[in-house]
XYZ file of C-alpha atoms in Angstrom:
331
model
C 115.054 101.884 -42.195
C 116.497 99.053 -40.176
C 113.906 100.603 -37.102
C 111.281 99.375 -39.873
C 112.626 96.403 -40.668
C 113.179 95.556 -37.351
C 109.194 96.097 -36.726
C 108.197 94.656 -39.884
C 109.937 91.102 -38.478
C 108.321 91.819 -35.013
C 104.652 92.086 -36.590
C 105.356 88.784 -38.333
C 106.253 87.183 -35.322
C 103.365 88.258 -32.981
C 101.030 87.376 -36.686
C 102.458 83.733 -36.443
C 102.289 83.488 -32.627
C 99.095 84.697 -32.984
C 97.885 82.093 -35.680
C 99.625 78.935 -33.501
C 97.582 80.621 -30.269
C 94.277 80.609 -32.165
C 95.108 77.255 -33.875
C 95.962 75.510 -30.565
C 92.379 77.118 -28.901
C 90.246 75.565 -31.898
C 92.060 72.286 -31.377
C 91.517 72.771 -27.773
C 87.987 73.082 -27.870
C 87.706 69.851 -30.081
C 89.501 67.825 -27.234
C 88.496 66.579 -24.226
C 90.106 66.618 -20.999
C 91.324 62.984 -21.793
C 93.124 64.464 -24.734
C 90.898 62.655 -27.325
C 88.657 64.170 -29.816
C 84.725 65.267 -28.555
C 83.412 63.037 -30.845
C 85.430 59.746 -30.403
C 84.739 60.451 -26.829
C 81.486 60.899 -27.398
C 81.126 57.129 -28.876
C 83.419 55.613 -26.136
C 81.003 56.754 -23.256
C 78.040 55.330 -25.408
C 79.823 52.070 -26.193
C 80.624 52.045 -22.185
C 76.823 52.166 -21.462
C 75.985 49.687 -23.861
C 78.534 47.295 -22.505
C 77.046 47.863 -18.984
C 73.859 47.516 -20.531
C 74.878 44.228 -21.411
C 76.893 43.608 -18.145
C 73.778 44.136 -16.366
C 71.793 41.454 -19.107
C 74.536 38.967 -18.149
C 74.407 39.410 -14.046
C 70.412 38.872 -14.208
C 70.892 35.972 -17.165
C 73.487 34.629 -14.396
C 70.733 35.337 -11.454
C 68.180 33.328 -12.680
C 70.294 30.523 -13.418
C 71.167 29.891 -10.206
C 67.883 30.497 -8.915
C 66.334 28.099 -11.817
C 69.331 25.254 -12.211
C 70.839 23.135 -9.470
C 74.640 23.271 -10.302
C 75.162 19.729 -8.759
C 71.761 18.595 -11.224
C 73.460 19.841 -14.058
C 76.604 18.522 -13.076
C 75.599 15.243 -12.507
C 73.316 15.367 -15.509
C 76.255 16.000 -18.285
C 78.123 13.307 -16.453
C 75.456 10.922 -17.068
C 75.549 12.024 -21.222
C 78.997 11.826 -21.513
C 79.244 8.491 -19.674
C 76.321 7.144 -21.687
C 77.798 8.261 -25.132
C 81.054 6.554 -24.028
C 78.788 3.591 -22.940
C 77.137 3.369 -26.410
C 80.189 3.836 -28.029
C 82.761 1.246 -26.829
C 80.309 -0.916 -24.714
C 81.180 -2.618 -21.717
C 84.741 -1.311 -22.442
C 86.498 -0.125 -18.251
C 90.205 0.933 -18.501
C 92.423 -1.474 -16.361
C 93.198 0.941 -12.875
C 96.955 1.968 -12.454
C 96.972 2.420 -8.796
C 94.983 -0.905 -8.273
C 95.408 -4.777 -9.124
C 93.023 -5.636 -11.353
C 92.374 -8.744 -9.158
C 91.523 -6.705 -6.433
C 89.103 -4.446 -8.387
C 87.054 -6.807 -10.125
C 87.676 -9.629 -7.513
C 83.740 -10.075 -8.226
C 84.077 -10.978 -12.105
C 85.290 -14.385 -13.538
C 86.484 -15.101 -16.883
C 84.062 -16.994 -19.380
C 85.076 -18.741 -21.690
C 82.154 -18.603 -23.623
C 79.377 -16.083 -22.955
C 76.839 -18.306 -24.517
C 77.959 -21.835 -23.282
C 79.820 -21.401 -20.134
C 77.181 -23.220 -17.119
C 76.392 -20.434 -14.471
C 74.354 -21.107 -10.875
C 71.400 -19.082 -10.629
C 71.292 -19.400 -6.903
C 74.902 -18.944 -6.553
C 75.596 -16.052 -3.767
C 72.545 -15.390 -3.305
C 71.141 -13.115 -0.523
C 68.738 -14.583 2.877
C 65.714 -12.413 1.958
C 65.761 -13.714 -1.980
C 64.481 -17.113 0.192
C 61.018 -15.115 0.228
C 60.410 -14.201 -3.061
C 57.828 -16.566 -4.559
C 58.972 -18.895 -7.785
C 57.099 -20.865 -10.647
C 58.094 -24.030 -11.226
C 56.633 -23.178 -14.756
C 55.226 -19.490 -15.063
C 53.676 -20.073 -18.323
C 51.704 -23.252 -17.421
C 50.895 -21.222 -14.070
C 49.454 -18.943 -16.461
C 47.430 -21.163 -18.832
C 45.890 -22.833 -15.905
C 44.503 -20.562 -13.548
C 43.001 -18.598 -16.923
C 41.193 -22.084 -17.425
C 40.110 -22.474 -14.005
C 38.377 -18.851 -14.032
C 36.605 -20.067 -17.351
C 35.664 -22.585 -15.810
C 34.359 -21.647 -13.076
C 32.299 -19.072 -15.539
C 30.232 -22.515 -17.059
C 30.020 -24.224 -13.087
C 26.084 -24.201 -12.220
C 27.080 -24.105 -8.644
C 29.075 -20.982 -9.257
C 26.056 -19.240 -11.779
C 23.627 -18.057 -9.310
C 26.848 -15.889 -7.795
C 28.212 -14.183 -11.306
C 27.511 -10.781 -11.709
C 27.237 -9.586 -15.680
C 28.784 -7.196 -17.189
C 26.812 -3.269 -16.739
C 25.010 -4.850 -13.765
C 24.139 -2.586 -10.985
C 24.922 -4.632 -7.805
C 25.350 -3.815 -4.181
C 28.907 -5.014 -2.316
C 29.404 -5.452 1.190
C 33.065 -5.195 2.958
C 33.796 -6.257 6.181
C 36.824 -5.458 8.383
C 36.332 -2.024 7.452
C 38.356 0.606 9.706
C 36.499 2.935 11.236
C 37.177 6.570 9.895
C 38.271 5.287 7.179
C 35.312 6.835 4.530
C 36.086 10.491 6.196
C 39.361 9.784 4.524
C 38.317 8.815 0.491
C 34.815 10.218 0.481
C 35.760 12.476 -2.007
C 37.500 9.529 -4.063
C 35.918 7.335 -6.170
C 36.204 3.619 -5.241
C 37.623 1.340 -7.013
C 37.455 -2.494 -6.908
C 39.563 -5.036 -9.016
C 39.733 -8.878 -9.004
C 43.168 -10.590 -8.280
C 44.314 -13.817 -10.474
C 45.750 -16.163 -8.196
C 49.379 -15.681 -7.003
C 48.803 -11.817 -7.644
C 49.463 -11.293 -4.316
C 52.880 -12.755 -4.157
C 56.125 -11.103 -4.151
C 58.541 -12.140 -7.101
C 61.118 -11.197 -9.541
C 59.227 -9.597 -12.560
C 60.142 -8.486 -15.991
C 59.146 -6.165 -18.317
C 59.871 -5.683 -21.848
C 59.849 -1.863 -22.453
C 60.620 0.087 -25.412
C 61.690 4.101 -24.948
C 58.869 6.087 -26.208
C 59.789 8.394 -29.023
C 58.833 11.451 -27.093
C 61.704 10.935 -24.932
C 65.111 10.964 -26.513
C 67.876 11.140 -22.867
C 69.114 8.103 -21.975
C 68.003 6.312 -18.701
C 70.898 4.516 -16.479
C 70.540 1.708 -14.445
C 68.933 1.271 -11.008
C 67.762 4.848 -11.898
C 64.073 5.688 -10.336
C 61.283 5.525 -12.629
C 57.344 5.233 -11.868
C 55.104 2.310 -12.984
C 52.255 2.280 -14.354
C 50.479 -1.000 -14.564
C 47.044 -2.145 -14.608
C 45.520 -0.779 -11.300
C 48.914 -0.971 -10.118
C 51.015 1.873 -9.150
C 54.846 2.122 -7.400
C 58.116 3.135 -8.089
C 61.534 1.037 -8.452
C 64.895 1.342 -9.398
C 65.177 -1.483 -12.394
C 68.188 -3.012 -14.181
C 68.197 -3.143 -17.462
C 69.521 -6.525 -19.841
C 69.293 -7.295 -22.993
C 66.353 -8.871 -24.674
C 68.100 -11.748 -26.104
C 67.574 -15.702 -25.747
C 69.698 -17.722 -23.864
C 70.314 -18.872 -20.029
C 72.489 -15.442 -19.610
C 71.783 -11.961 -20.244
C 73.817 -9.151 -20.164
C 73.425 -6.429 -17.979
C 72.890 -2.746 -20.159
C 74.125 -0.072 -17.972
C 71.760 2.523 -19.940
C 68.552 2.211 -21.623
C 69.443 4.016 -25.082
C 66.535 6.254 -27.329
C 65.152 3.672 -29.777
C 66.218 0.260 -27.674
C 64.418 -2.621 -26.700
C 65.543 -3.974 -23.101
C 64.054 -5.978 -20.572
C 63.829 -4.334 -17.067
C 64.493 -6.297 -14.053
C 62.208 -5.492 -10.790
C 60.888 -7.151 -7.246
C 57.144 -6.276 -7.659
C 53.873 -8.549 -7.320
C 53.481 -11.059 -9.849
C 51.717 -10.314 -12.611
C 50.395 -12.309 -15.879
C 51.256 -11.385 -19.242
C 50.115 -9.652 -21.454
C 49.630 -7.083 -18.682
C 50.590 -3.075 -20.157
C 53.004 -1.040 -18.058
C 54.143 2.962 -18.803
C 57.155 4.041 -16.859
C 57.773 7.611 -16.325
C 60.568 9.829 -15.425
C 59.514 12.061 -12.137
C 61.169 15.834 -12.925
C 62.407 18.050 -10.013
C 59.428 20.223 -10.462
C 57.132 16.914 -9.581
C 55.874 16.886 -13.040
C 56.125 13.108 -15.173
C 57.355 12.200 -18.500
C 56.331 9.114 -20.206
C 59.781 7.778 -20.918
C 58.901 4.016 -21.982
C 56.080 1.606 -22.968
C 55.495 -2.180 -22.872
C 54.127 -5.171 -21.015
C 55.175 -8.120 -18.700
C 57.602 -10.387 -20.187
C 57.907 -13.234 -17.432
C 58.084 -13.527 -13.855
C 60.886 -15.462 -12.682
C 63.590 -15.126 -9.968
C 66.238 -17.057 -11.818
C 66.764 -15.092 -14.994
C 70.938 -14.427 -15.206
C 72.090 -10.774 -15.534
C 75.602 -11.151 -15.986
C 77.541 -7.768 -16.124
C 80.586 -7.921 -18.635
C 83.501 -5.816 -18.782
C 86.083 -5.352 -21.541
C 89.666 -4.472 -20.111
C 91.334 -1.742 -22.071
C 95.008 -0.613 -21.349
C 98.247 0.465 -23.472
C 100.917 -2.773 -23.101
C 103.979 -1.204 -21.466
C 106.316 -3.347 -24.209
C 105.971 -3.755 -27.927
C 104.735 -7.342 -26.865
C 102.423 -8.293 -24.244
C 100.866 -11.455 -23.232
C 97.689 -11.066 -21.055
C 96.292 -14.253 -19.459
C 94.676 -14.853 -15.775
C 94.264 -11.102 -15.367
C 91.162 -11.624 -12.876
C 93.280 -14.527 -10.933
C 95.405 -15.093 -7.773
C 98.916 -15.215 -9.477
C 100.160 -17.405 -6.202
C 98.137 -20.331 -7.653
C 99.435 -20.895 -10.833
């Protein structure tokens, strides 16, 4: 009886074993070699393809912008936004320099008194070459007159037998011609234009310009832009002021969306009311009109003044700031 026993515990044993064997095998063929079940597996390797699905998305997105954008342009061009928000708003405001004396950095500013009031030289400092550009003792009588002396000249019975009407077929002769020079613009169509006096003079001229609504990115100072005028065509790097009255103006370091300014340029005179577009030249070549107006007035001493605000934190609870743009050894 015990021998049965004894096999009776034996059978159970090997029964059991047997089970946990045949469990363990099932499990086992659920499992991977990375211990983890078939199907989780299963959605880890597709989750890894989809993420180097995406990898690869983000290498070509990457690609092409390099080979599209100019780091340095971009740089450069959210420099120029974030120093024109700061411009527009706290204007004119600079931050006093902490490794400099603020004599020495604006040594070129002087304190006014009154922005409005205080006297100012025009020709104060000025440069040799300005000695060239051509001045109006008064543009707008300038203006008025040589208008009247072209009507004039319209009624003069002398000058009657020599005025062509308007739509009249007529035959012009040039002289001084170059020689090759038709091989060059035969496939051009000429173009001929009468000057008013003093249109071929070189002066200080300025143009009243509004942004166009089209374009909405603010344009800095002394930046390049293309004009448009009349038959007129060249490019410049203008400074922009405000279009206020006055014997000063101040000097607007950007031209904001929406703004009227006056822009500041050495061109050949021109009478008013003569229309002007300026465009912004891309990277690609293409233009964008970026502002519309006219001539405002041509002359040379028209004061830009550029104002600064000083900004700082007072080192005591109590400051006193006077003569900050002076030598102290003279007071």
């Amino acid at each position: 009886n015990d021998d049965d026993d004894d096999d009776d515990i034996q059978r159970e044993i090997f029964a059991s074993v047997g089970k946990h064997h045949i469990s363990n095998a099932e499990y086992d063929d659920d499992m991977s070699s990375t211990g983890a079940p078939i199907a989780e597996e299963e959605e880890d390797m597709e989750e890894r393809m989809i993420g180097g699905d995406h990898e690869d998305e983000h290498d070509d997105e990457e690609a092409m912008y390099d080979r599209d954008m100019n780091m340095e342009e971009e740089r450069d061009y959210i420099e120029k936004m974030r120093a024109a928000e700061e411009d527009k708003a706290f204007p004119d405001e600079v931050d006093t320099p902490l490794d400099t004396p603020a004599r020495v950095r604006f040594a070129k500013y002087r304190g006014l008194q009154s922005f409005k009031h205080t006297t100012w030289d025009p020709r104060e400092e000025l440069p040799e070459q300005y000695a060239r550009i051509f001045k109006f003792k008064n543009f707008k009588h300038t203006q008025q007159r040589v208008r009247k002396s072209v009507i004039g000249n319209c009624v003069d019975d002398e000058l009657a037998p020599y005025m062509v009407d308007e739509g009249t077929y007529c035959t012009i002769v040039i002289g001084d011609v170059p020689e090759g020079y038709l091989d060059t613009v035969s496939s051009f169509p000429l173009l001929l234009w009468w000057m008013w006096e003093h249109e071929n003079k070189m002066s200080v001229v300025h143009y009243v310009l509004k942004m166009h609504d089209s374009y909405t990115e603010p344009i800095k100072s002394k930046e390049r832009l293309l004009f448009e005028t009349g038959v007129r065509s060249f490019r410049s790097e203008p400074i922009f002021s405000s279009f206020t009255s006055g014997s000063k103006h101040k000097f607007e370091r950007y031209f904001q969306p929406q703004d009227v300014v006056i822009a500041t340029v050495i061109a050949p005179v021109q009478f008013s009311p003569m229309p002007v577009l300026c465009f912004k030249e891309q990277s690609d070549g293409t233009r964008v009109l970026a502002a519309t107006g006219s001539v405002f007035s041509v002359n040379p001493d028209r004061i830009v003044v550029k104002r600064i605000r000083l900004s700082g934190h007072p080192q005591d609870q109590q400051t006193i700031c006077c003569y900050s743009l002076h030598v102290l050894q003279l007071f």
